[in-house]
Tab-separated table of C-alpha atoms in Angstrom:
chain	number	residue	atom	x	y	z
A	1	MET	CA	120.294	137.629	180.350
A	2	MET	CA	117.827	138.003	183.053
A	3	SER	CA	115.904	141.301	183.345
A	4	ALA	CA	116.136	143.496	186.842
A	5	THR	CA	112.398	142.935	187.071
A	6	GLN	CA	112.343	139.113	186.465
A	7	THR	CA	110.899	137.264	189.845
A	8	LEU	CA	113.453	134.527	191.291
A	9	ASP	CA	112.883	132.334	194.211
A	10	LEU	CA	114.783	134.349	196.643
A	11	ASP	CA	114.788	133.527	200.070
A	12	LEU	CA	114.474	137.302	201.564
A	13	LYS	CA	113.355	136.306	205.242
A	14	ASP	CA	115.268	138.613	207.874
A	15	GLU	CA	117.724	136.234	208.976
A	16	VAL	CA	119.274	136.033	204.759
A	17	VAL	CA	118.497	139.833	204.481
A	18	ALA	CA	120.066	140.684	207.400
A	19	HIS	CA	123.468	138.511	207.305
A	20	PRO	CA	126.858	140.033	207.438
A	21	PHE	CA	127.727	138.304	204.767
A	22	MET	CA	124.382	140.040	202.394
A	23	ARG	CA	124.963	143.113	204.218
A	24	ARG	CA	128.473	143.862	205.065
A	25	ASN	CA	130.869	145.729	202.389
A	26	ASP	CA	133.568	146.064	204.890
A	27	MET	CA	135.380	142.418	204.966
A	28	VAL	CA	138.792	142.066	203.267
A	29	PHE	CA	139.555	138.796	201.806
A	30	ASP	CA	142.490	137.320	200.793
A	31	VAL	CA	141.977	136.411	197.243
A	32	PRO	CA	144.424	136.129	194.262
A	33	PRO	CA	143.869	139.365	192.611
A	34	PHE	CA	144.797	141.224	196.103
A	35	GLN	CA	147.520	139.046	196.627
A	36	ARG	CA	149.229	139.419	192.877
A	37	CYS	CA	148.867	143.152	193.693
A	38	TYR	CA	150.116	143.744	196.982
A	39	ALA	CA	153.291	141.471	195.812
A	40	SER	CA	153.682	144.196	193.106
A	41	ALA	CA	152.571	147.112	195.685
A	42	GLU	CA	155.450	145.771	198.016
A	43	VAL	CA	158.301	145.941	195.611
A	44	VAL	CA	157.433	149.437	194.470
A	45	ILE	CA	157.328	150.601	198.292
A	46	VAL	CA	160.157	148.695	199.966
A	47	LEU	CA	162.625	148.448	197.231
A	48	SER	CA	162.545	151.543	195.243
A	49	GLY	CA	160.548	154.044	197.445
A	50	GLY	CA	158.917	155.381	194.505
A	51	SER	CA	155.059	155.651	193.925
A	52	ALA	CA	152.197	153.556	192.324
A	53	TYR	CA	148.622	153.939	190.890
A	54	LEU	CA	145.974	151.320	190.478
A	55	PRO	CA	142.811	152.949	188.209
A	56	TYR	CA	139.795	150.275	188.000
A	57	ALA	CA	136.141	150.474	186.805
A	58	SER	CA	133.650	150.783	189.791
A	59	GLY	CA	132.830	147.767	191.765
A	60	GLY	CA	136.516	146.673	191.351
A	61	GLY	CA	137.629	146.619	194.757
A	62	LYS	CA	139.757	149.637	194.835
A	63	THR	CA	138.489	150.504	198.403
A	64	ALA	CA	138.698	147.192	200.034
A	65	PHE	CA	142.624	146.843	198.315
A	66	ALA	CA	143.501	149.782	200.031
A	67	ARG	CA	142.124	148.189	203.623
A	68	TYR	CA	144.328	144.968	202.364
A	69	LEU	CA	147.434	146.936	202.044
A	70	ALA	CA	147.277	148.801	205.012
A	71	SER	CA	146.883	145.910	207.077
A	72	HIS	CA	148.929	143.753	205.137
A	73	LEU	CA	151.861	146.204	204.976
A	74	GLY	CA	151.693	146.503	208.844
A	75	ARG	CA	151.752	142.613	209.096
A	76	ASP	CA	154.870	142.244	206.726
A	77	ARG	CA	156.561	145.278	207.265
A	78	PRO	CA	156.513	146.440	210.935
A	79	GLY	CA	157.762	149.972	211.715
A	80	LEU	CA	156.988	151.263	208.181
A	81	PRO	CA	154.439	154.303	208.884
A	82	VAL	CA	151.355	153.848	206.590
A	83	LEU	CA	148.768	156.272	206.600
A	84	MET	CA	145.394	155.874	204.707
A	85	MET	CA	143.209	158.458	203.364
A	86	THR	CA	140.080	159.342	200.969
A	87	THR	CA	139.656	162.231	198.882
A	88	THR	CA	136.316	163.910	197.829
A	89	ARG	CA	135.014	165.767	194.864
A	90	ALA	CA	136.541	169.090	195.546
A	91	GLN	CA	134.059	171.987	196.104
A	92	PRO	CA	134.553	175.652	195.143
A	93	GLY	CA	136.808	177.327	197.670
A	94	ALA	CA	137.026	174.199	199.937
A	95	THR	CA	140.393	174.455	201.277
A	96	ARG	CA	140.128	172.846	204.265
A	97	THR	CA	139.006	169.523	203.382
A	98	PHE	CA	141.734	167.749	201.912
A	99	PRO	CA	144.285	169.489	204.985
A	100	GLN	CA	141.795	168.378	207.437
A	101	LYS	CA	141.854	164.990	206.082
A	102	LEU	CA	145.417	164.675	205.749
A	103	VAL	CA	145.853	165.805	209.254
A	104	GLU	CA	142.961	162.821	210.490
A	105	ALA	CA	145.283	160.441	208.133
A	106	THR	CA	148.195	161.233	210.854
A	107	GLY	CA	145.548	160.080	213.621
A	108	VAL	CA	146.859	163.717	215.258
A	109	SER	CA	143.432	165.097	216.841
A	110	LYS	CA	141.601	167.799	214.368
A	111	LEU	CA	143.398	171.101	214.338
A	112	ARG	CA	141.538	174.488	214.516
A	113	LYS	CA	144.035	175.790	211.955
A	114	SER	CA	143.823	177.179	208.777
A	115	GLY	CA	144.437	174.973	205.401
A	116	PRO	CA	148.397	175.917	205.257
A	117	ALA	CA	149.083	175.098	209.179
A	118	MET	CA	147.455	172.034	209.098
A	119	CYS	CA	149.296	170.956	206.026
A	120	GLN	CA	152.297	172.122	207.511
A	121	ALA	CA	151.135	170.149	210.920
A	122	ALA	CA	150.857	166.987	208.690
A	123	ALA	CA	153.916	167.018	206.598
A	124	ASP	CA	155.875	167.498	209.968
A	125	GLU	CA	154.067	164.380	211.562
A	126	ILE	CA	154.687	162.241	208.400
A	127	ALA	CA	158.259	163.449	208.029
A	128	GLN	CA	158.781	162.518	211.803
A	129	ARG	CA	157.621	159.095	211.459
A	130	ALA	CA	159.346	158.297	208.467
A	131	SER	CA	162.794	159.800	210.089
A	132	ASP	CA	161.755	157.179	213.324
A	133	SER	CA	161.304	154.569	210.916
A	134	LYS	CA	164.166	152.337	210.001
A	135	TYR	CA	162.872	152.190	206.357
A	136	ARG	CA	163.113	155.663	206.615
A	137	LEU	CA	160.126	155.927	204.560
A	138	ALA	CA	156.320	156.864	204.869
A	139	VAL	CA	153.341	155.349	202.535
A	140	LEU	CA	150.291	157.273	202.074
A	141	ILE	CA	147.864	155.403	200.053
A	142	ILE	CA	144.938	157.735	198.803
A	143	ASP	CA	141.828	156.075	197.625
A	144	GLU	CA	139.130	158.176	194.847
A	145	ALA	CA	142.279	159.745	193.925
A	146	GLY	CA	140.487	160.571	190.943
A	147	HIS	CA	139.225	163.393	192.117
A	148	LEU	CA	142.743	165.030	193.481
A	149	SER	CA	142.383	168.480	192.295
A	150	THR	CA	145.476	170.853	191.275
A	151	TYR	CA	145.596	172.399	194.816
A	152	GLU	CA	145.309	169.103	196.360
A	153	LEU	CA	148.334	167.787	194.183
A	154	GLU	CA	150.256	170.692	195.304
A	155	VAL	CA	149.702	169.918	198.844
A	156	LEU	CA	150.967	166.734	198.553
A	157	LYS	CA	154.143	168.157	196.709
A	158	ASP	CA	154.864	170.168	199.402
A	159	VAL	CA	154.456	167.413	201.963
A	160	TYR	CA	156.833	165.279	199.701
A	161	ASN	CA	159.196	168.200	200.392
A	162	VAL	CA	158.958	168.314	203.635
A	163	VAL	CA	159.442	164.564	204.204
A	164	ALA	CA	162.912	165.157	201.672
A	165	ASP	CA	164.254	167.626	204.027
A	166	ARG	CA	164.475	165.119	206.229
A	167	ASN	CA	166.239	162.399	204.038
A	168	CYS	CA	163.381	160.670	203.976
A	169	GLY	CA	161.048	159.336	201.395
A	170	LEU	CA	157.343	159.575	201.119
A	171	CYS	CA	155.770	156.531	198.688
A	172	THR	CA	152.251	157.255	197.400
A	173	ILE	CA	150.039	154.977	196.224
A	174	LEU	CA	146.951	156.248	194.701
A	175	LEU	CA	143.380	154.219	193.720
A	176	GLY	CA	140.833	155.658	191.726
A	177	GLU	CA	138.085	155.001	189.038
A	178	SER	CA	139.383	154.555	185.573
A	179	PRO	CA	139.567	157.084	183.607
A	180	ARG	CA	139.475	159.767	185.700
A	181	LEU	CA	142.739	158.404	187.403
A	182	GLU	CA	144.661	158.434	184.615
A	183	ARG	CA	143.265	161.859	183.586
A	184	VAL	CA	144.595	163.289	186.468
A	185	LEU	CA	147.818	161.804	186.232
A	186	GLU	CA	148.039	163.186	182.926
A	187	THR	CA	147.483	166.586	183.709
A	188	LEU	CA	150.038	166.451	186.502
A	189	ARG	CA	153.056	165.312	184.239
A	190	SER	CA	151.672	167.991	181.962
A	191	GLN	CA	151.731	170.691	183.721
A	192	ARG	CA	155.100	172.769	184.247
A	193	GLU	CA	155.246	173.113	188.377
A	194	PHE	CA	154.606	169.511	188.520
A	195	ALA	CA	157.555	168.671	185.900
A	196	GLY	CA	159.995	165.899	187.514
A	197	LEU	CA	157.682	164.627	189.393
A	198	LYS	CA	156.613	161.639	187.540
A	199	ARG	CA	158.418	158.944	190.192
A	200	ARG	CA	156.579	161.047	193.341
A	201	PHE	CA	153.091	160.360	192.061
A	202	GLY	CA	151.549	157.487	189.585
A	203	ALA	CA	155.135	156.158	188.603
A	204	VAL	CA	153.905	152.469	188.355
A	205	ALA	CA	150.476	151.342	187.000
A	206	LEU	CA	149.839	148.234	189.695
A	207	PRO	CA	147.938	144.790	188.441
A	208	ALA	CA	144.239	145.048	187.463
A	209	LEU	CA	142.475	143.850	190.559
A	210	ALA	CA	140.556	141.280	188.006
A	211	TYR	CA	139.667	137.603	188.487
A	212	GLU	CA	141.488	136.606	185.236
A	213	SER	CA	140.899	132.615	185.333
A	214	ALA	CA	138.845	130.021	186.912
A	215	ALA	CA	141.726	129.256	189.261
A	216	ASP	CA	141.703	133.055	190.767
A	217	VAL	CA	137.495	132.326	191.011
A	218	VAL	CA	138.521	128.859	192.824
A	219	GLY	CA	140.867	131.147	195.448
A	220	ALA	CA	137.844	133.647	196.119
A	221	CYS	CA	135.650	130.800	197.085
A	222	VAL	CA	138.458	128.602	199.021
A	223	GLU	CA	138.698	131.792	201.384
A	224	VAL	CA	135.042	132.342	201.648
A	225	ASP	CA	134.349	128.657	202.353
A	226	SER	CA	137.132	128.648	204.991
A	227	PHE	CA	137.043	132.700	206.699
A	228	ARG	CA	135.669	132.372	210.210
A	229	TRP	CA	133.303	135.058	211.004
A	230	PRO	CA	133.457	135.722	215.094
A	231	GLU	CA	129.630	136.938	214.648
A	232	LEU	CA	128.852	133.706	213.528
A	233	GLY	CA	130.312	131.768	216.156
A	234	ASN	CA	133.142	131.349	214.268
A	235	ARG	CA	131.787	129.559	211.414
A	236	SER	CA	132.412	129.964	207.742
A	237	VAL	CA	129.343	131.661	205.671
A	238	THR	CA	128.979	128.297	203.589
A	239	ASP	CA	128.748	126.840	207.120
A	240	ASP	CA	126.081	129.145	208.507
A	241	PHE	CA	124.011	129.506	205.603
A	242	PHE	CA	124.014	125.587	204.734
A	243	PRO	CA	124.969	123.730	207.753
A	244	ARG	CA	123.549	119.990	207.132
A	245	ALA	CA	124.842	120.319	203.396
A	246	TYR	CA	128.717	121.488	204.627
A	247	ALA	CA	128.689	118.661	207.035
A	248	SER	CA	128.460	116.470	204.020
A	249	GLY	CA	130.735	118.502	201.706
A	250	LEU	CA	128.796	121.351	199.978
A	251	ARG	CA	131.667	123.849	199.088
A	252	PHE	CA	131.241	127.228	196.923
A	253	GLU	CA	135.114	126.050	195.599
A	254	SER	CA	132.593	123.428	194.213
A	255	VAL	CA	131.143	125.819	191.680
A	256	ALA	CA	134.107	127.895	191.453
A	257	ALA	CA	134.747	126.581	187.636
A	258	ARG	CA	131.218	126.984	186.719
A	259	LEU	CA	130.787	130.460	187.948
A	260	PHE	CA	133.813	131.474	185.939
A	261	GLU	CA	132.292	129.923	182.951
A	262	HIS	CA	128.889	131.239	183.359
A	263	SER	CA	130.212	134.643	183.466
A	264	GLY	CA	131.540	133.983	180.174
A	265	GLY	CA	135.186	133.686	181.178
A	266	GLY	CA	137.201	137.209	180.974
A	267	HIS	CA	138.342	139.619	183.510
A	268	LEU	CA	135.837	139.483	186.526
A	269	THR	CA	135.048	142.226	189.029
A	270	GLY	CA	135.226	141.399	192.745
A	271	ALA	CA	131.700	142.781	192.988
A	272	ALA	CA	130.565	140.539	190.283
A	273	VAL	CA	132.176	137.469	192.203
A	274	PHE	CA	130.923	137.727	195.430
A	275	ASN	CA	127.552	139.313	194.179
A	276	ALA	CA	127.013	135.907	192.710
A	277	LEU	CA	128.014	134.144	195.822
A	278	ARG	CA	125.673	136.236	197.746
A	279	MET	CA	122.933	135.533	195.475
A	280	LEU	CA	123.546	131.501	195.595
A	281	CYS	CA	122.983	132.040	199.532
A	282	ALA	CA	119.518	133.998	198.709
A	283	LEU	CA	118.412	131.718	196.536
A	284	ASN	CA	118.946	128.445	198.239
A	285	ALA	CA	118.950	129.299	201.791
A	286	SER	CA	115.914	127.293	202.629
A	287	ARG	CA	117.136	124.113	200.525
A	288	ASP	CA	119.817	122.800	203.115
A	289	ALA	CA	119.900	119.625	203.531
A	290	PRO	CA	122.793	116.761	203.437
A	291	ASP	CA	122.294	115.751	200.047
A	292	PHE	CA	122.036	119.660	198.585
A	293	ARG	CA	124.333	120.389	196.279
A	294	PHE	CA	124.298	124.031	193.985
A	295	THR	CA	123.221	123.150	190.324
A	296	ASP	CA	124.246	124.479	186.839
A	297	GLY	CA	120.633	126.126	186.918
A	298	HIS	CA	121.468	127.822	190.162
A	299	VAL	CA	124.828	129.000	189.230
A	300	ALA	CA	123.162	130.359	186.097
A	301	GLN	CA	120.630	132.073	187.864
A	302	ALA	CA	122.984	133.125	190.725
A	303	ILE	CA	124.779	135.480	187.499
A	304	SER	CA	122.123	136.582	185.998
A	305	MET	CA	120.741	138.423	189.382
A	306	SER	CA	124.042	139.790	190.145
A	307	ALA	CA	124.319	141.247	186.630
A	308	ALA	CA	120.904	142.626	187.296
A	309	LEU	CA	121.767	144.325	190.452
A	310	ALA	CA	124.998	145.694	189.034
A	311	GLY	CA	122.706	147.334	186.127
A	312	LEU	CA	120.668	148.887	188.677
A	313	GLU	CA	124.049	149.933	190.899
A	314	ALA	CA	125.142	151.483	187.406
C-alpha cells in the first residue's frame, strides 16, 4: 500500500485542482447502488407507507443518496410531498435547533416562536401537504439521523400523530453512520414511551450503498463517461480531461473491472470508486493523446492514492 506521503506524478495545475469533478461533492450520479436502494425505498414508501433506515460507513454516499431519493421521488411520484432535513449533534439545552430545521424543511418562512410552537407549525404544514396529496402521505428524509436525541424523537412522534389525525401517513427515511444509527433505533425500541413505534421509525433496512461487483463499478464509470456537465460546455469529465484520447475511444468504462480487482474486490464505497477516478485524472491530465490509454500501473496508483487520502480524512 502506498503511504499518504509518497510522491506521485500528479498534475496539480490550477485547471486540474479547480476542476468541478475534483472539487464538487454535491453531484448525484445515477449508479447501481443508488438504483437498488431507491427501488427498495420506493416499495416501502408507496406500497406500505412505512419507514426505513440506511446505516453505512463514512464515505458511503448517504447524503448523495438522500438527494437522489428526493429528486427521483419527485420525478416518479409527482404530487408526493417529500421533505429533507439534516440533524446535528445536540447541544445541551438546544430545544430550538431541531424544530427550526423541521420548519425549514417544510419551506415555511422562519418563525420567531418557541420550540413547541415551531414543531406544531411544521406538523400542521406536513399534515396539510399529505392531506392535499393523492397519496395521503408525506415523506420525511432525515440525514445524519444517528444524532437524533430522545427529545427529537419525541418531536417526530408528535408530528406523526398530527399527520395521523388527518387520516394520512408520514413515512420516515433515516440515514446515518453505522453503528450510531443502529444504537439510536435500539434505544427507541427499548424505551416505553416509544413502544409500538417500530413501524414508524426504522422498520425496514435498505440495501447497503456498496459496489458489490465489477458490474457495479462499470455502471458508475459509464455514468461518469456519459454525464454532461453544463459548466464544461456539456462535455463529460472524460472528454474534458482527455479530449484527444476520448475522440479515439478512451473511456473510464474500460478500466472499471480492473479498478474493482485492484481494490481487492468485495464491497467498495462510493468514495473509494470516485476518488480513484479523480486520481486517474490527476495522474494523467497532461498525457492526453489520441493513443493514450489507462494502464494497470495507472489504475494501481490511483487506487493507492485514493486509499491514502481516505486514511488522511478518517
